[in-house]
Amino acid sequence: MSQQKKSDNEVTIREHVFDGIQEYDQKLPNWWLFTLYITMVWFVIAWFIYYQTTLPTLTDHERIDASIAVIEEKKKAELETMLASLSDASLQEMSTDATHTGAGKAIYETKCAACHGLDLTAKLGGIQLPGLPLNDSEWKYGGKPLEIMNIITNGSPDVTKGMVAWKTQLSPSEIAQVVSYILSKQPQT
Ligand code: HEC
């Protein structure tokens, strides 16, 4: 190969030819090199922090999950306190809280409306449904909130009637919410 030679515009041509292509030997621009070095340095720092330390390097996803978990925990704790202190009075109070009655309504409509009617009258278009009306303040098994809760939890003492124990399908808090919904539908006295 011939000695390296300078071309007219002072660009060095390297000595070798590869596949018929001659290579210029220009210096890379400093800004480009600088960027490259920064990424290298940053790689080492990031690698070290991510893999070698226990610094909190959570992804956005994990961060959101963590905050949701905290909120869920708090809600659960509140609900547990509420259940522990469950009484006629606290159930009455729940019946004025749209969060509970709303949740109760949703449960009622999927699990209970078939027999007790969407409007709690135990009627559908004039036809009597199997259940008893739940909005007439007349109670076969007692109308105290805890009594209503008990019949829903444990079912009717008369197993031939078809009112099953819902404790296998609903959690105590869900049953409390259904009770709060039923209470909210009682005629106001
Ligand atoms: C398969 C039909 C059926 C379903 C579904 C059903 N019930 Fe009943 N429920 C009955 C029947 C029948 C009775 C009356 C039982 C009796 O006379 O012993 C009753 C009784 C009751 C009572 C007592 C009423 C009173 O006057 O003392 C309550 C409260 C009640 N149900 C709530 C619910 C709730 C809440 C749900 C949903 C979680 C539900 N029921 C789902 C059929 C049903």
mmCIF file of C-alpha atoms and ligand atoms in Angstrom:
data_model
loop_
_atom_site.group_PDB
_atom_site.id
_atom_site.type_symbol
_atom_site.label_atom_id
_atom_site.label_comp_id
_atom_site.label_asym_id
_atom_site.label_seq_id
_atom_site.Cartn_x
_atom_site.Cartn_y
_atom_site.Cartn_z
ATOM 1 C CA MET A 1 0.000 0.000 0.000
ATOM 2 C CA SER A 2 1.165 3.467 -0.761
ATOM 3 C CA GLN A 3 2.264 5.932 1.889
ATOM 4 C CA GLN A 4 -0.595 7.860 3.449
ATOM 5 C CA LYS A 5 -1.120 11.048 1.572
ATOM 6 C CA LYS A 6 -2.887 14.262 2.227
ATOM 7 C CA SER A 7 -5.659 15.154 -0.120
ATOM 8 C CA ASP A 8 -6.283 18.687 -1.313
ATOM 9 C CA ASN A 9 -8.535 19.596 1.560
ATOM 10 C CA GLU A 10 -6.157 18.253 4.207
ATOM 11 C CA VAL A 11 -8.159 15.118 4.955
ATOM 12 C CA THR A 12 -6.058 12.105 5.777
ATOM 13 C CA ILE A 13 -6.801 8.948 3.937
ATOM 14 C CA ARG A 14 -5.937 5.764 5.755
ATOM 15 C CA GLU A 15 -3.604 3.325 4.189
ATOM 16 C CA HIS A 16 -5.902 0.379 3.931
ATOM 17 C CA VAL A 17 -8.632 -0.268 1.443
ATOM 18 C CA PHE A 18 -11.515 -2.417 2.431
ATOM 19 C CA ASP A 19 -13.809 -3.808 -0.225
ATOM 20 C CA GLY A 20 -12.586 -1.084 -2.532
ATOM 21 C CA ILE A 21 -13.459 1.617 -0.034
ATOM 22 C CA GLN A 22 -10.850 3.979 1.296
ATOM 23 C CA GLU A 23 -11.382 5.304 4.747
ATOM 24 C CA TYR A 24 -11.043 8.896 5.818
ATOM 25 C CA ASP A 25 -9.433 9.443 9.172
ATOM 26 C CA GLN A 26 -11.267 12.388 10.600
ATOM 27 C CA LYS A 27 -11.373 13.264 14.239
ATOM 28 C CA LEU A 28 -14.759 12.736 15.808
ATOM 29 C CA PRO A 29 -16.371 15.991 16.913
ATOM 30 C CA ASN A 30 -15.798 16.737 20.588
ATOM 31 C CA TRP A 31 -19.452 17.133 21.386
ATOM 32 C CA TRP A 32 -20.035 13.644 19.999
ATOM 33 C CA LEU A 33 -17.200 12.097 21.984
ATOM 34 C CA PHE A 34 -18.258 13.957 25.077
ATOM 35 C CA THR A 35 -21.788 12.572 24.777
ATOM 36 C CA LEU A 36 -20.401 9.087 24.333
ATOM 37 C CA TYR A 37 -18.200 9.368 27.429
ATOM 38 C CA ILE A 38 -21.074 10.713 29.470
ATOM 39 C CA THR A 39 -23.241 7.732 28.542
ATOM 40 C CA MET A 40 -20.417 5.386 29.540
ATOM 41 C CA VAL A 41 -19.947 7.054 32.875
ATOM 42 C CA TRP A 42 -23.681 7.148 33.395
ATOM 43 C CA PHE A 43 -23.947 3.452 32.581
ATOM 44 C CA VAL A 44 -21.487 2.605 35.349
ATOM 45 C CA ILE A 45 -23.300 4.825 37.850
ATOM 46 C CA ALA A 46 -26.741 3.533 36.906
ATOM 47 C CA TRP A 47 -25.576 -0.086 36.879
ATOM 48 C CA PHE A 48 -24.033 0.370 40.291
ATOM 49 C CA ILE A 49 -27.102 2.041 41.807
ATOM 50 C CA TYR A 50 -29.568 -0.389 40.266
ATOM 51 C CA TYR A 51 -27.777 -3.661 40.864
ATOM 52 C CA GLN A 52 -25.353 -3.050 43.698
ATOM 53 C CA THR A 53 -27.253 -0.876 46.111
ATOM 54 C CA THR A 54 -30.603 -1.054 47.804
ATOM 55 C CA LEU A 55 -31.493 2.522 47.007
ATOM 56 C CA PRO A 56 -35.135 2.836 46.055
ATOM 57 C CA THR A 57 -35.007 2.468 42.296
ATOM 58 C CA LEU A 58 -38.644 1.536 41.741
ATOM 59 C CA THR A 59 -40.288 1.871 38.389
ATOM 60 C CA ASP A 60 -43.331 4.129 38.079
ATOM 61 C CA HIS A 61 -45.450 1.014 37.994
ATOM 62 C CA GLU A 62 -44.046 -0.327 41.244
ATOM 63 C CA ARG A 63 -44.365 3.077 42.850
ATOM 64 C CA ILE A 64 -48.060 3.281 41.930
ATOM 65 C CA ASP A 65 -48.664 -0.276 43.116
ATOM 66 C CA ALA A 66 -46.998 0.580 46.402
ATOM 67 C CA SER A 67 -49.149 3.659 46.960
ATOM 68 C CA ILE A 68 -52.283 1.703 46.073
ATOM 69 C CA ALA A 69 -51.276 -1.012 48.533
ATOM 70 C CA VAL A 70 -50.930 1.606 51.249
ATOM 71 C CA ILE A 71 -54.398 2.986 50.493
ATOM 72 C CA GLU A 72 -55.906 -0.517 50.402
ATOM 73 C CA GLU A 73 -54.281 -1.335 53.730
ATOM 74 C CA LYS A 74 -55.717 1.807 55.252
ATOM 75 C CA LYS A 75 -59.171 1.077 53.874
ATOM 76 C CA LYS A 76 -58.966 -2.485 55.162
ATOM 77 C CA ALA A 77 -57.894 -1.298 58.601
ATOM 78 C CA GLU A 78 -60.760 1.178 58.686
ATOM 79 C CA LEU A 79 -63.210 -1.503 57.645
ATOM 80 C CA GLU A 80 -61.892 -3.863 60.289
ATOM 81 C CA THR A 81 -62.318 -1.231 62.981
ATOM 82 C CA MET A 82 -65.808 -0.668 61.662
ATOM 83 C CA LEU A 83 -66.615 -4.399 61.758
ATOM 84 C CA ALA A 84 -65.252 -4.828 65.237
ATOM 85 C CA SER A 85 -67.518 -2.067 66.422
ATOM 86 C CA LEU A 86 -70.471 -3.268 64.373
ATOM 87 C CA SER A 87 -73.675 -2.454 66.166
ATOM 88 C CA ASP A 88 -77.217 -1.391 65.373
ATOM 89 C CA ALA A 89 -76.072 2.200 65.642
ATOM 90 C CA SER A 90 -73.011 1.803 63.425
ATOM 91 C CA LEU A 91 -75.050 -0.019 60.772
ATOM 92 C CA GLN A 92 -77.614 2.788 60.869
ATOM 93 C CA GLU A 93 -74.781 5.227 60.425
ATOM 94 C CA MET A 94 -73.419 3.249 57.463
ATOM 95 C CA SER A 95 -76.834 3.521 55.836
ATOM 96 C CA THR A 96 -76.321 7.257 55.517
ATOM 97 C CA ASP A 97 -72.961 6.844 53.811
ATOM 98 C CA ALA A 98 -73.271 6.637 50.038
ATOM 99 C CA THR A 99 -70.002 4.702 49.738
ATOM 100 C CA HIS A 100 -71.435 1.803 51.745
ATOM 101 C CA THR A 101 -74.970 1.925 50.424
ATOM 102 C CA GLY A 102 -73.628 2.182 46.870
ATOM 103 C CA ALA A 103 -71.472 -0.906 47.336
ATOM 104 C CA GLY A 104 -74.392 -2.634 49.058
ATOM 105 C CA LYS A 105 -76.707 -1.766 46.187
ATOM 106 C CA ALA A 106 -74.340 -3.364 43.680
ATOM 107 C CA ILE A 107 -74.163 -6.555 45.744
ATOM 108 C CA TYR A 108 -77.905 -6.539 46.302
ATOM 109 C CA GLU A 109 -78.632 -6.244 42.609
ATOM 110 C CA THR A 110 -76.468 -9.204 41.667
ATOM 111 C CA LYS A 111 -77.209 -11.549 44.587
ATOM 112 C CA CYS A 112 -80.548 -10.632 46.094
ATOM 113 C CA ALA A 113 -82.761 -8.884 43.556
ATOM 114 C CA ALA A 114 -83.825 -12.159 41.917
ATOM 115 C CA CYS A 115 -85.907 -13.062 44.984
ATOM 116 C CA HIS A 116 -86.423 -9.744 46.746
ATOM 117 C CA GLY A 117 -86.978 -7.583 43.667
ATOM 118 C CA LEU A 118 -84.862 -4.742 42.284
ATOM 119 C CA ASP A 119 -86.988 -2.282 44.268
ATOM 120 C CA LEU A 120 -86.994 -4.497 47.401
ATOM 121 C CA THR A 121 -90.751 -5.100 47.139
ATOM 122 C CA ALA A 122 -90.276 -8.795 46.314
ATOM 123 C CA LYS A 123 -92.455 -8.196 43.287
ATOM 124 C CA LEU A 124 -91.640 -8.058 39.626
ATOM 125 C CA GLY A 125 -94.297 -6.465 37.463
ATOM 126 C CA GLY A 126 -97.006 -7.472 39.920
ATOM 127 C CA ILE A 127 -95.754 -11.048 40.221
ATOM 128 C CA GLN A 128 -94.778 -12.189 43.690
ATOM 129 C CA LEU A 129 -91.131 -13.272 43.936
ATOM 130 C CA PRO A 130 -89.969 -15.955 46.405
ATOM 131 C CA GLY A 131 -88.420 -13.506 48.892
ATOM 132 C CA LEU A 132 -90.015 -11.212 51.427
ATOM 133 C CA PRO A 133 -90.311 -7.477 50.857
ATOM 134 C CA LEU A 134 -87.389 -5.676 52.486
ATOM 135 C CA ASN A 135 -88.633 -2.106 52.281
ATOM 136 C CA ASP A 136 -91.877 -2.267 54.259
ATOM 137 C CA SER A 137 -90.411 -2.154 57.778
ATOM 138 C CA GLU A 138 -92.162 -5.429 58.543
ATOM 139 C CA TRP A 139 -89.733 -8.082 59.557
ATOM 140 C CA LYS A 140 -90.365 -11.766 60.055
ATOM 141 C CA TYR A 141 -87.031 -12.229 61.798
ATOM 142 C CA GLY A 142 -86.621 -8.858 63.450
ATOM 143 C CA GLY A 143 -85.855 -5.462 62.032
ATOM 144 C CA LYS A 144 -82.888 -4.442 64.153
ATOM 145 C CA PRO A 145 -79.853 -3.923 61.897
ATOM 146 C CA LEU A 146 -77.935 -6.743 63.594
ATOM 147 C CA GLU A 147 -80.936 -9.067 63.231
ATOM 148 C CA ILE A 148 -81.112 -8.322 59.519
ATOM 149 C CA MET A 149 -77.373 -8.856 59.300
ATOM 150 C CA ASN A 150 -77.743 -12.168 61.098
ATOM 151 C CA ILE A 151 -80.415 -13.559 58.778
ATOM 152 C CA ILE A 152 -78.357 -12.630 55.733
ATOM 153 C CA THR A 153 -75.180 -14.079 57.231
ATOM 154 C CA ASN A 154 -76.681 -17.322 58.491
ATOM 155 C CA GLY A 155 -79.742 -17.725 56.311
ATOM 156 C CA SER A 156 -83.320 -18.419 57.309
ATOM 157 C CA PRO A 157 -83.834 -20.899 60.122
ATOM 158 C CA ASP A 158 -86.366 -22.468 57.768
ATOM 159 C CA VAL A 159 -84.103 -24.060 55.173
ATOM 160 C CA THR A 160 -87.061 -24.985 52.931
ATOM 161 C CA LYS A 161 -87.653 -21.290 52.115
ATOM 162 C CA GLY A 162 -84.585 -20.734 50.024
ATOM 163 C CA MET A 163 -82.913 -17.903 51.931
ATOM 164 C CA VAL A 164 -79.434 -19.347 52.201
ATOM 165 C CA ALA A 165 -76.556 -18.345 54.463
ATOM 166 C CA TRP A 166 -74.630 -15.753 52.488
ATOM 167 C CA LYS A 167 -71.500 -15.913 54.619
ATOM 168 C CA THR A 168 -69.977 -18.406 52.199
ATOM 169 C CA GLN A 169 -70.329 -15.959 49.319
ATOM 170 C CA LEU A 170 -70.044 -12.544 50.948
ATOM 171 C CA SER A 171 -67.552 -11.190 53.445
ATOM 172 C CA PRO A 172 -68.859 -9.666 56.690
ATOM 173 C CA SER A 173 -68.066 -6.201 55.373
ATOM 174 C CA GLU A 174 -70.004 -6.894 52.182
ATOM 175 C CA ILE A 175 -72.972 -8.140 54.195
ATOM 176 C CA ALA A 176 -72.763 -5.018 56.372
ATOM 177 C CA GLN A 177 -72.868 -2.943 53.197
ATOM 178 C CA VAL A 178 -75.948 -4.806 51.924
ATOM 179 C CA VAL A 179 -77.599 -4.232 55.303
ATOM 180 C CA SER A 180 -76.765 -0.547 55.081
ATOM 181 C CA TYR A 181 -78.385 -0.454 51.651
ATOM 182 C CA ILE A 182 -81.547 -2.196 52.909
ATOM 183 C CA LEU A 183 -81.694 0.180 55.889
ATOM 184 C CA SER A 184 -81.379 3.162 53.575
ATOM 185 C CA LYS A 185 -84.490 1.936 51.763
ATOM 186 C CA GLN A 186 -86.728 1.780 54.838
ATOM 187 C CA PRO A 187 -89.696 4.134 54.972
ATOM 188 C CA GLN A 188 -88.615 7.180 56.939
ATOM 189 C CA THR A 189 -90.432 7.502 60.229
HETATM 190 C C1 HEC B 1 -83.381 -17.738 46.276
HETATM 191 C C2 HEC B 1 -84.145 -16.561 46.682
HETATM 192 C C3 HEC B 1 -83.485 -15.584 47.630
HETATM 193 C C4 HEC B 1 -82.335 -14.891 47.442
HETATM 194 C C5 HEC B 1 -81.385 -14.954 46.260
HETATM 195 C C6 HEC B 1 -82.169 -14.067 48.611
HETATM 196 N N1 HEC B 1 -83.209 -14.240 49.464
HETATM 197 FE FE1 HEC B 1 -83.501 -13.247 51.196
HETATM 198 N N2 HEC B 1 -85.115 -14.364 51.589
HETATM 199 C C7 HEC B 1 -85.662 -15.317 50.719
HETATM 200 C C8 HEC B 1 -86.789 -15.928 51.354
HETATM 201 C C9 HEC B 1 -87.667 -17.001 50.731
HETATM 202 C C10 HEC B 1 -86.913 -15.339 52.636
HETATM 203 C C11 HEC B 1 -87.925 -15.674 53.719
HETATM 204 C C12 HEC B 1 -87.346 -16.790 54.585
HETATM 205 C C13 HEC B 1 -88.301 -17.298 55.604
HETATM 206 O O1 HEC B 1 -89.479 -16.957 55.534
HETATM 207 O O2 HEC B 1 -87.818 -18.042 56.458
HETATM 208 C C14 HEC B 1 -85.865 -14.355 52.725
HETATM 209 C C15 HEC B 1 -85.635 -13.551 53.831
HETATM 210 C C16 HEC B 1 -84.756 -12.534 53.879
HETATM 211 C C17 HEC B 1 -84.621 -11.603 54.964
HETATM 212 C C18 HEC B 1 -85.457 -11.577 56.211
HETATM 213 C C19 HEC B 1 -86.697 -10.761 55.980
HETATM 214 C C20 HEC B 1 -87.569 -10.612 57.215
HETATM 215 O O3 HEC B 1 -88.704 -10.172 57.033
HETATM 216 O O4 HEC B 1 -87.097 -10.925 58.322
HETATM 217 C C21 HEC B 1 -83.651 -10.726 54.629
HETATM 218 C C22 HEC B 1 -83.168 -9.547 55.437
HETATM 219 C C23 HEC B 1 -83.133 -11.145 53.352
HETATM 220 N N3 HEC B 1 -83.824 -12.245 52.914
HETATM 221 C C24 HEC B 1 -82.103 -10.503 52.690
HETATM 222 C C25 HEC B 1 -81.513 -11.026 51.551
HETATM 223 C C26 HEC B 1 -80.303 -10.499 50.984
HETATM 224 C C27 HEC B 1 -79.559 -9.301 51.492
HETATM 225 C C28 HEC B 1 -80.012 -11.282 49.922
HETATM 226 C C29 HEC B 1 -78.804 -11.183 48.996
HETATM 227 C C30 HEC B 1 -77.524 -11.302 49.621
HETATM 228 C C31 HEC B 1 -81.043 -12.287 49.804
HETATM 229 N N4 HEC B 1 -81.920 -12.090 50.816
HETATM 230 C C32 HEC B 1 -81.108 -13.198 48.785
HETATM 231 C C33 HEC B 1 -85.199 -15.615 49.458
HETATM 232 C C34 HEC B 1 -84.022 -15.155 48.901
#
